[in-house]
Structure formats: C-alpha cells, structure tokens
PDB file of C-alpha atoms and ligand atoms in Angstrom:
ATOM      1  CA  UNK A   1       8.737  -2.139  36.210  1.00 73.00           C
ATOM      2  CA  UNK A   2       5.102  -2.104  36.817  1.00 86.00           C
ATOM      3  CA  UNK A   3       4.768   1.696  36.433  1.00 89.00           C
ATOM      4  CA  UNK A   4       6.731   1.472  33.181  1.00 90.00           C
ATOM      5  CA  UNK A   5       4.642  -1.089  31.782  1.00 93.00           C
ATOM      6  CA  UNK A   6       1.137   0.624  32.790  1.00 95.00           C
ATOM      7  CA  UNK A   7       2.541   4.041  31.409  1.00 95.00           C
ATOM      8  CA  UNK A   8       3.534   2.119  28.111  1.00 93.00           C
ATOM      9  CA  UNK A   9       0.071   0.346  27.711  1.00 96.00           C
ATOM     10  CA  UNK A  10      -1.757   3.652  28.617  1.00 96.00           C
ATOM     11  CA  UNK A  11       0.461   5.407  25.848  1.00 96.00           C
ATOM     12  CA  UNK A  12      -0.092   2.744  22.916  1.00 95.00           C
ATOM     13  CA  UNK A  13      -3.979   2.313  23.877  1.00 97.00           C
ATOM     14  CA  UNK A  14      -4.149   6.111  23.342  1.00 97.00           C
ATOM     15  CA  UNK A  15      -2.247   5.800  20.028  1.00 97.00           C
ATOM     16  CA  UNK A  16      -4.337   3.220  18.973  1.00 97.00           C
ATOM     17  CA  UNK A  17      -7.604   5.305  19.564  1.00 97.00           C
ATOM     18  CA  UNK A  18      -5.974   8.399  17.721  1.00 97.00           C
ATOM     19  CA  UNK A  19      -8.084   7.862  14.708  1.00 97.00           C
ATOM     20  CA  UNK A  20     -11.097   8.134  17.095  1.00 97.00           C
ATOM     21  CA  UNK A  21     -10.051  10.955  19.033  1.00 97.00           C
ATOM     22  CA  UNK A  22      -7.643  13.259  16.917  1.00 96.00           C
ATOM     23  CA  UNK A  23     -10.541  15.693  16.073  1.00 97.00           C
ATOM     24  CA  UNK A  24     -10.742  16.330  19.872  1.00 98.00           C
ATOM     25  CA  UNK A  25      -7.147  17.661  19.699  1.00 97.00           C
ATOM     26  CA  UNK A  26      -7.389  19.630  16.474  1.00 97.00           C
ATOM     27  CA  UNK A  27      -5.882  23.094  16.338  1.00 97.00           C
ATOM     28  CA  UNK A  28      -8.077  23.554  13.100  1.00 97.00           C
ATOM     29  CA  UNK A  29     -11.373  22.710  14.280  1.00 97.00           C
ATOM     30  CA  UNK A  30     -11.460  25.229  17.371  1.00 98.00           C
ATOM     31  CA  UNK A  31     -10.940  27.857  14.863  1.00 98.00           C
ATOM     32  CA  UNK A  32     -13.752  26.682  12.804  1.00 97.00           C
ATOM     33  CA  UNK A  33     -15.878  26.353  15.681  1.00 98.00           C
ATOM     34  CA  UNK A  34     -15.197  29.604  16.928  1.00 98.00           C
ATOM     35  CA  UNK A  35     -16.351  31.005  13.490  1.00 98.00           C
ATOM     36  CA  UNK A  36     -19.710  29.605  14.229  1.00 97.00           C
ATOM     37  CA  UNK A  37     -19.678  30.385  17.956  1.00 97.00           C
ATOM     38  CA  UNK A  38     -19.430  26.834  18.874  1.00 98.00           C
ATOM     39  CA  UNK A  39     -17.565  25.353  21.716  1.00 98.00           C
ATOM     40  CA  UNK A  40     -16.266  22.348  20.018  1.00 98.00           C
ATOM     41  CA  UNK A  41     -14.450  19.173  21.475  1.00 98.00           C
ATOM     42  CA  UNK A  42     -10.954  20.462  21.114  1.00 97.00           C
ATOM     43  CA  UNK A  43     -11.856  23.774  23.019  1.00 98.00           C
ATOM     44  CA  UNK A  44     -13.208  21.560  25.883  1.00 98.00           C
ATOM     45  CA  UNK A  45     -10.090  19.303  25.801  1.00 98.00           C
ATOM     46  CA  UNK A  46      -7.607  22.379  25.477  1.00 98.00           C
ATOM     47  CA  UNK A  47      -9.500  24.015  28.434  1.00 98.00           C
ATOM     48  CA  UNK A  48      -9.264  20.507  30.520  1.00 97.00           C
ATOM     49  CA  UNK A  49      -5.465  20.487  29.882  1.00 97.00           C
ATOM     50  CA  UNK A  50      -4.967  24.087  31.114  1.00 97.00           C
ATOM     51  CA  UNK A  51      -7.121  23.551  34.252  1.00 97.00           C
ATOM     52  CA  UNK A  52      -5.790  19.986  35.014  1.00 97.00           C
ATOM     53  CA  UNK A  53      -1.982  21.092  34.582  1.00 97.00           C
ATOM     54  CA  UNK A  54      -2.498  23.374  37.767  1.00 97.00           C
ATOM     55  CA  UNK A  55      -2.535  20.246  39.647  1.00 97.00           C
ATOM     56  CA  UNK A  56      -1.065  17.609  37.350  1.00 96.00           C
ATOM     57  CA  UNK A  57       1.616  19.411  35.471  1.00 95.00           C
ATOM     58  CA  UNK A  58       2.292  17.820  32.131  1.00 96.00           C
ATOM     59  CA  UNK A  59       1.326  14.364  33.362  1.00 96.00           C
ATOM     60  CA  UNK A  60      -0.844  14.097  30.180  1.00 95.00           C
ATOM     61  CA  UNK A  61       1.979  14.407  27.974  1.00 96.00           C
ATOM     62  CA  UNK A  62       3.900  11.591  29.962  1.00 95.00           C
ATOM     63  CA  UNK A  63       1.046   8.852  30.334  1.00 96.00           C
ATOM     64  CA  UNK A  64      -1.946   9.891  27.961  1.00 96.00           C
ATOM     65  CA  UNK A  65      -1.005  11.776  24.786  1.00 96.00           C
ATOM     66  CA  UNK A  66      -1.019   9.778  21.510  1.00 96.00           C
ATOM     67  CA  UNK A  67       1.738  12.272  19.970  1.00 95.00           C
ATOM     68  CA  UNK A  68       4.007  11.157  23.081  1.00 94.00           C
ATOM     69  CA  UNK A  69       3.268   7.522  22.304  1.00 95.00           C
ATOM     70  CA  UNK A  70       4.646   8.225  18.752  1.00 95.00           C
ATOM     71  CA  UNK A  71       7.518  10.132  20.189  1.00 94.00           C
ATOM     72  CA  UNK A  72       8.613   7.126  22.119  1.00 92.00           C
ATOM     73  CA  UNK A  73       8.444   4.930  19.059  1.00 93.00           C
ATOM     74  CA  UNK A  74      10.461   7.353  16.896  1.00 95.00           C
ATOM     75  CA  UNK A  75      13.066   7.893  19.517  1.00 92.00           C
ATOM     76  CA  UNK A  76      13.919   4.110  19.424  1.00 90.00           C
ATOM     77  CA  UNK A  77      14.955   4.806  15.844  1.00 89.00           C
ATOM     78  CA  UNK A  78      16.335   8.187  16.573  1.00 85.00           C
ATOM     79  CA  UNK A  79      17.461   8.803  19.918  1.00 81.00           C
ATOM     80  CA  UNK A  80      19.418  11.828  19.442  1.00 88.00           C
ATOM     81  CA  UNK A  81      18.898  14.813  21.967  1.00 89.00           C
ATOM     82  CA  UNK A  82      17.425  18.129  20.796  1.00 91.00           C
ATOM     83  CA  UNK A  83      18.532  21.640  21.751  1.00 91.00           C
ATOM     84  CA  UNK A  84      16.286  22.850  24.782  1.00 91.00           C
ATOM     85  CA  UNK A  85      16.179  25.684  26.974  1.00 90.00           C
ATOM     86  CA  UNK A  86      15.245  28.737  24.964  1.00 92.00           C
ATOM     87  CA  UNK A  87      14.756  26.666  21.982  1.00 94.00           C
ATOM     88  CA  UNK A  88      11.539  25.284  23.763  1.00 95.00           C
ATOM     89  CA  UNK A  89       9.993  28.616  23.538  1.00 96.00           C
ATOM     90  CA  UNK A  90       9.731  28.146  19.554  1.00 95.00           C
ATOM     91  CA  UNK A  91       6.263  26.469  20.157  1.00 96.00           C
ATOM     92  CA  UNK A  92       4.920  29.615  21.600  1.00 97.00           C
ATOM     93  CA  UNK A  93       5.629  31.571  18.345  1.00 96.00           C
ATOM     94  CA  UNK A  94       2.964  29.301  16.632  1.00 93.00           C
ATOM     95  CA  UNK A  95       0.643  29.234  19.723  1.00 97.00           C
ATOM     96  CA  UNK A  96       0.425  32.817  20.627  1.00 98.00           C
ATOM     97  CA  UNK A  97      -0.677  34.043  17.169  1.00 98.00           C
ATOM     98  CA  UNK A  98      -3.059  30.825  17.015  1.00 98.00           C
ATOM     99  CA  UNK A  99      -4.872  31.794  20.226  1.00 98.00           C
ATOM    100  CA  UNK A 100      -5.380  35.319  19.073  1.00 98.00           C
ATOM    101  CA  UNK A 101      -6.810  34.226  15.897  1.00 98.00           C
ATOM    102  CA  UNK A 102      -9.224  32.239  17.750  1.00 98.00           C
ATOM    103  CA  UNK A 103     -10.103  35.042  20.261  1.00 98.00           C
ATOM    104  CA  UNK A 104     -10.367  37.476  17.290  1.00 98.00           C
ATOM    105  CA  UNK A 105     -12.632  35.185  15.226  1.00 98.00           C
ATOM    106  CA  UNK A 106     -14.776  34.349  18.128  1.00 98.00           C
ATOM    107  CA  UNK A 107     -15.301  37.826  18.911  1.00 97.00           C
ATOM    108  CA  UNK A 108     -16.131  38.904  15.226  1.00 97.00           C
ATOM    109  CA  UNK A 109     -18.709  35.726  15.446  1.00 97.00           C
ATOM    110  CA  UNK A 110     -20.550  37.459  18.514  1.00 96.00           C
ATOM    111  CA  UNK A 111     -19.063  35.064  20.989  1.00 97.00           C
ATOM    112  CA  UNK A 112     -19.768  31.527  21.865  1.00 97.00           C
ATOM    113  CA  UNK A 113     -23.606  30.531  21.867  1.00 96.00           C
ATOM    114  CA  UNK A 114     -23.542  26.898  21.485  1.00 96.00           C
ATOM    115  CA  UNK A 115     -21.590  23.592  22.599  1.00 98.00           C
ATOM    116  CA  UNK A 116     -21.064  20.744  20.679  1.00 97.00           C
ATOM    117  CA  UNK A 117     -18.401  18.218  21.768  1.00 97.00           C
ATOM    118  CA  UNK A 118     -18.781  16.035  18.792  1.00 97.00           C
ATOM    119  CA  UNK A 119     -18.459  18.895  16.255  1.00 97.00           C
ATOM    120  CA  UNK A 120     -17.456  17.633  12.807  1.00 96.00           C
ATOM    121  CA  UNK A 121     -17.053  14.150  13.706  1.00 97.00           C
ATOM    122  CA  UNK A 122     -19.477  11.264  12.761  1.00 97.00           C
ATOM    123  CA  UNK A 123     -21.035   9.702  15.727  1.00 96.00           C
ATOM    124  CA  UNK A 124     -18.169  11.124  17.713  1.00 97.00           C
ATOM    125  CA  UNK A 125     -15.563   9.048  15.574  1.00 98.00           C
ATOM    126  CA  UNK A 126     -13.015  11.414  13.965  1.00 97.00           C
ATOM    127  CA  UNK A 127     -11.892   9.135  11.035  1.00 97.00           C
ATOM    128  CA  UNK A 128     -15.503   8.591   9.920  1.00 96.00           C
ATOM    129  CA  UNK A 129     -15.571  12.402   8.820  1.00 95.00           C
ATOM    130  CA  UNK A 130     -15.012  13.110   4.958  1.00 93.00           C
ATOM    131  CA  UNK A 131     -11.564  13.578   4.390  1.00 94.00           C
ATOM    132  CA  UNK A 132     -10.428  13.114   7.822  1.00 96.00           C
ATOM    133  CA  UNK A 133      -7.946  10.225   6.811  1.00 96.00           C
ATOM    134  CA  UNK A 134      -5.686  12.841   5.087  1.00 96.00           C
ATOM    135  CA  UNK A 135      -5.712  14.992   8.089  1.00 96.00           C
ATOM    136  CA  UNK A 136      -4.672  12.071  10.329  1.00 97.00           C
ATOM    137  CA  UNK A 137      -1.670  11.275   8.285  1.00 96.00           C
ATOM    138  CA  UNK A 138      -0.740  14.697   7.961  1.00 96.00           C
ATOM    139  CA  UNK A 139      -0.573  14.935  11.750  1.00 96.00           C
ATOM    140  CA  UNK A 140       1.188  11.448  12.102  1.00 97.00           C
ATOM    141  CA  UNK A 141       3.692  12.653   9.547  1.00 97.00           C
ATOM    142  CA  UNK A 142       4.423  15.975  11.166  1.00 96.00           C
ATOM    143  CA  UNK A 143       5.006  14.286  14.588  1.00 96.00           C
ATOM    144  CA  UNK A 144       7.159  11.328  13.357  1.00 96.00           C
ATOM    145  CA  UNK A 145       8.851  13.345  10.456  1.00 96.00           C
ATOM    146  CA  UNK A 146      10.007  16.125  13.020  1.00 94.00           C
ATOM    147  CA  UNK A 147      11.107  13.449  15.651  1.00 95.00           C
ATOM    148  CA  UNK A 148      12.898  11.538  13.088  1.00 95.00           C
ATOM    149  CA  UNK A 149      14.578  14.414  11.268  1.00 95.00           C
ATOM    150  CA  UNK A 150      15.480  16.633  14.234  1.00 94.00           C
ATOM    151  CA  UNK A 151      15.847  14.137  17.182  1.00 93.00           C
ATOM    152  CA  UNK A 152      13.939  12.865  20.358  1.00 94.00           C
ATOM    153  CA  UNK A 153      10.707  14.476  21.150  1.00 94.00           C
ATOM    154  CA  UNK A 154      11.403  17.330  18.662  1.00 96.00           C
ATOM    155  CA  UNK A 155       7.594  17.765  18.087  1.00 96.00           C
ATOM    156  CA  UNK A 156       6.962  17.953  21.793  1.00 96.00           C
ATOM    157  CA  UNK A 157       9.553  20.765  22.280  1.00 96.00           C
ATOM    158  CA  UNK A 158       9.316  22.842  19.288  1.00 96.00           C
ATOM    159  CA  UNK A 159       5.999  22.337  17.685  1.00 96.00           C
ATOM    160  CA  UNK A 160       3.200  20.810  19.885  1.00 97.00           C
ATOM    161  CA  UNK A 161       0.150  23.322  20.070  1.00 97.00           C
ATOM    162  CA  UNK A 162      -1.170  21.330  23.358  1.00 97.00           C
ATOM    163  CA  UNK A 163       2.054  21.715  25.472  1.00 97.00           C
ATOM    164  CA  UNK A 164       1.829  25.428  25.986  1.00 97.00           C
ATOM    165  CA  UNK A 165      -1.476  24.901  27.652  1.00 98.00           C
ATOM    166  CA  UNK A 166       0.141  22.793  30.395  1.00 97.00           C
ATOM    167  CA  UNK A 167       3.327  24.727  30.471  1.00 97.00           C
ATOM    168  CA  UNK A 168       1.402  27.813  31.368  1.00 97.00           C
ATOM    169  CA  UNK A 169      -0.987  25.750  33.598  1.00 97.00           C
ATOM    170  CA  UNK A 170       1.833  23.897  35.255  1.00 96.00           C
ATOM    171  CA  UNK A 171       3.817  27.446  35.906  1.00 95.00           C
ATOM    172  CA  UNK A 172       0.850  28.838  37.712  1.00 95.00           C
ATOM    173  CA  UNK A 173       0.435  25.491  39.669  1.00 95.00           C
ATOM    174  CA  UNK A 174       3.851  25.384  40.898  1.00 91.00           C
ATOM    175  CA  UNK A 175       3.807  29.081  41.953  1.00 92.00           C
ATOM    176  CA  UNK A 176       0.588  28.596  43.676  1.00 93.00           C
ATOM    177  CA  UNK A 177       1.567  25.271  45.111  1.00 92.00           C
ATOM    178  CA  UNK A 178      -1.250  23.326  43.774  1.00 93.00           C
ATOM    179  CA  UNK A 179       0.464  20.623  42.253  1.00 90.00           C
ATOM    180  CA  UNK A 180      -0.477  17.181  43.290  1.00 91.00           C
ATOM    181  CA  UNK A 181       2.136  15.281  41.122  1.00 92.00           C
ATOM    182  CA  UNK A 182       5.648  16.445  41.434  1.00 93.00           C
ATOM    183  CA  UNK A 183       9.355  15.178  41.760  1.00 96.00           C
ATOM    184  CA  UNK A 184      11.394  15.510  44.550  1.00 96.00           C
ATOM    185  CA  UNK A 185      15.209  15.004  44.977  1.00 97.00           C
ATOM    186  CA  UNK A 186      17.455  14.032  47.652  1.00 96.00           C
ATOM    187  CA  UNK A 187      20.940  15.520  46.221  1.00 97.00           C
ATOM    188  CA  UNK A 188      22.915  13.923  49.185  1.00 96.00           C
ATOM    189  CA  UNK A 189      21.913  10.352  47.889  1.00 96.00           C
ATOM    190  CA  UNK A 190      23.112  10.990  44.287  1.00 97.00           C
ATOM    191  CA  UNK A 191      26.137   9.121  43.122  1.00 97.00           C
ATOM    192  CA  UNK A 192      26.256  10.977  39.849  1.00 96.00           C
ATOM    193  CA  UNK A 193      26.036   7.907  37.640  1.00 97.00           C
ATOM    194  CA  UNK A 194      23.728   9.805  34.865  1.00 96.00           C
ATOM    195  CA  UNK A 195      21.206   7.345  34.583  1.00 97.00           C
ATOM    196  CA  UNK A 196      18.428   9.838  35.176  1.00 97.00           C
ATOM    197  CA  UNK A 197      19.742  12.186  32.455  1.00 96.00           C
ATOM    198  CA  UNK A 198      20.188   9.209  30.026  1.00 95.00           C
ATOM    199  CA  UNK A 199      16.668   7.819  30.476  1.00 94.00           C
ATOM    200  CA  UNK A 200      14.801  11.302  30.298  1.00 95.00           C
ATOM    201  CA  UNK A 201      12.855  11.134  27.099  1.00 94.00           C
ATOM    202  CA  UNK A 202      12.658  15.037  26.975  1.00 95.00           C
ATOM    203  CA  UNK A 203      16.518  15.244  27.195  1.00 94.00           C
ATOM    204  CA  UNK A 204      16.616  17.155  30.294  1.00 96.00           C
ATOM    205  CA  UNK A 205      19.642  17.621  32.515  1.00 96.00           C
ATOM    206  CA  UNK A 206      18.037  15.629  35.362  1.00 97.00           C
ATOM    207  CA  UNK A 207      21.318  14.808  37.111  1.00 97.00           C
ATOM    208  CA  UNK A 208      21.765  18.887  37.384  1.00 97.00           C
ATOM    209  CA  UNK A 209      18.163  19.262  38.724  1.00 97.00           C
ATOM    210  CA  UNK A 210      18.904  16.796  41.465  1.00 98.00           C
ATOM    211  CA  UNK A 211      22.106  18.493  42.291  1.00 97.00           C
ATOM    212  CA  UNK A 212      20.225  21.799  42.562  1.00 96.00           C
ATOM    213  CA  UNK A 213      17.446  20.061  44.582  1.00 95.00           C
ATOM    214  CA  UNK A 214      14.895  21.629  42.210  1.00 94.00           C
ATOM    215  CA  UNK A 215      12.994  19.221  39.878  1.00 96.00           C
ATOM    216  CA  UNK A 216      10.829  21.807  38.297  1.00 94.00           C
ATOM    217  CA  UNK A 217      11.016  22.116  34.690  1.00 95.00           C
ATOM    218  CA  UNK A 218       8.445  23.187  32.226  1.00 94.00           C
ATOM    219  CA  UNK A 219       9.465  20.631  29.884  1.00 96.00           C
ATOM    220  CA  UNK A 220       9.243  17.672  32.353  1.00 97.00           C
ATOM    221  CA  UNK A 221       6.273  15.495  31.534  1.00 96.00           C
ATOM    222  CA  UNK A 222       6.165  13.286  34.652  1.00 96.00           C
ATOM    223  CA  UNK A 223       6.964  10.208  33.169  1.00 95.00           C
ATOM    224  CA  UNK A 224       8.924   9.000  35.938  1.00 95.00           C
ATOM    225  CA  UNK A 225      11.698   7.164  33.813  1.00 95.00           C
ATOM    226  CA  UNK A 226      14.310   9.046  36.012  1.00 97.00           C
ATOM    227  CA  UNK A 227      12.718   8.004  39.169  1.00 97.00           C
ATOM    228  CA  UNK A 228      12.913   4.396  37.989  1.00 95.00           C
ATOM    229  CA  UNK A 229      16.442   4.607  36.539  1.00 96.00           C
ATOM    230  CA  UNK A 230      17.932   5.930  39.685  1.00 97.00           C
ATOM    231  CA  UNK A 231      19.849   3.177  41.252  1.00 96.00           C
ATOM    232  CA  UNK A 232      19.921   4.800  44.809  1.00 97.00           C
ATOM    233  CA  UNK A 233      16.407   6.324  44.832  1.00 96.00           C
ATOM    234  CA  UNK A 234      17.699   9.846  44.906  1.00 97.00           C
ATOM    235  CA  UNK A 235      14.498  10.882  42.973  1.00 97.00           C
ATOM    236  CA  UNK A 236      10.934  10.197  43.986  1.00 96.00           C
TER     237      UNK A 236
HETATM  238  S1  SF4 B 301      12.744  14.731  34.520  1.00 93.26           S
HETATM  239 FE1  SF4 B 301      12.193  12.717  34.998  1.00 93.26          FE
HETATM  240  S2  SF4 B 301      10.226  12.623  34.990  1.00 93.26           S
HETATM  241 FE2  SF4 B 301      10.597  14.650  33.868  1.00 93.26          FE
HETATM  242  S3  SF4 B 301      10.517  14.227  31.838  1.00 93.26           S
HETATM  243 FE3  SF4 B 301      12.546  13.746  32.397  1.00 93.26          FE
HETATM  244  S4  SF4 B 301      12.762  11.493  32.971  1.00 93.26           S
HETATM  245 FE4  SF4 B 301      10.570  12.074  32.727  1.00 93.26          FE
HETATM  246  S1  SF4 B 302      20.394   8.307  38.483  1.00 93.26           S
HETATM  247 FE1  SF4 B 302      20.207   8.988  40.542  1.00 93.26          FE
HETATM  248  S2  SF4 B 302      22.396   8.687  41.357  1.00 93.26           S
HETATM  249 FE2  SF4 B 302      22.222   8.690  39.126  1.00 93.26          FE
HETATM  250  S3  SF4 B 302      22.891  10.912  38.766  1.00 93.26           S
HETATM  251 FE3  SF4 B 302      20.468  10.581  38.573  1.00 93.26          FE
HETATM  252  S4  SF4 B 302      19.942  11.180  40.603  1.00 93.26           S
HETATM  253 FE4  SF4 B 302      22.231  10.805  41.011  1.00 93.26          FE
END
C-alpha cells in the first residue's frame, strides 16, 4: 500500500512538473541541438535513460515518467488491453530513423562542440519559451489521445520515443546481469488467480511469466503492481 502511494505521488508530481520539464524530453530539440553542434537537455536525459537502464531497467517508466502518469489517468477511463508482443516493435519504426537523422545532422554540423542543458528554455523552464504551450498541448494530446482511442498504455507500447533507449539498455543489462532491480517469481507458490495479470498496467501475461519462472519482459516498467496484487507472494 505504501509502495503504491509513493509511486502514485512520484508520478503525479512528475506530471505536475511537466510544463517545466518537457523540453528536456523533446525529440525535436535534440535534432535542433545537433544542427548547431549542441548537446542539449534531451540529449543528456536520453543518454542517462540508456545508461541507467543497464542497472534499473525501465524503472523510469514506472516511477518517474510524466507520460506514464497521464497513462495511468487515461487507463481509468479506458482500461482495454492493447495488442502487445510484436506490436511493441512499432515504436522502433519511428525511433530508428529518428536516431539516424540526429546522427546525420550532427555529423554534417561537424560534431558536437558545446553542452547546453537549458537549450531553448527560459531560465531552465520549458513552458516560458515562446510557443511552448502549443507543443505541450500537442504532446499531452498525443499521449492521452492514443491511450483513450487505442487502449491502455498504447502510447508507451507503440509510440514512445524514450522507451527504446531503456528497452535496449535493459536488454544489455539483463544479458550482462547488471540489473539491480528485477522481478523474481516462485512458480510453486502460484495459485493461478490471475490477479497479477489483471493488475499489470502494461497488459503483460504476468501469470504466464510466473509459470515460466522468467519475469524478464522488455515492456515491464517495474511498477511492482503485480508484486502487490499477488495474494501468496509468488512474485517479489
Ligand atoms: S509485470 Fe509487474 S512490474 Fe512489470 S509492468 Fe506488469 S505489473 Fe508492473
Ligand atoms: S497473482 Fe500470484 S497467485 Fe495469482 S496468478 Fe499471479 S503469481 Fe499466481
């Protein structure tokens, strides 16, 4: 209960701060920065996501991301599960050309020569930049629109440009066994009540993962809802 409350508070604080922080998560400003040879805020944040996921998997998505907070709110209005598995690769269709574009632009600009974490913000605050309010509404509309139209966490599964950094980092972390936070299952304890699967915000077949004794899943955001939901503590 305490863990659930802490997580919820963390997510809602992050959402409340989104007008301040959204330029640091911008997929556009990293391109603009590359064209001027500037390592900007989103470059630094995305790099931190990649590195931290070697140790923490997608903990960011479950506990910090403002988009995740909005996803939780939308899933109360529309809790329908979305298609997962191969469909989760959809986000890479945008992510790969985007990363290639950043690399090409950076090379053509002669490489990076300056670091400016507050690039394009006003005193470090995103919303104070001219026109920023329209961008903010656009992003909020994209996240809530896809979740409400398609289903629970559709944005996280199909469209999020940040998730691939952590999917890739998490994959390497799990192979290199560097994960500090991970789920463990005890299949012998399971009574097959299905509570873990029903409570998974990412629509994962958690009961199946427990049965296989393998809790690794690139879409797991380590929210620990399944841990809290299990009546016999088969997941920890
Ligand atoms: S498997 Fe458990 S920890 Fe992972 S996203 Fe689902 S409920 Fe959260
Ligand atoms: S909630 Fe626990 S007991 Fe129920 S299916 Fe999941 S792992 Fe098994």
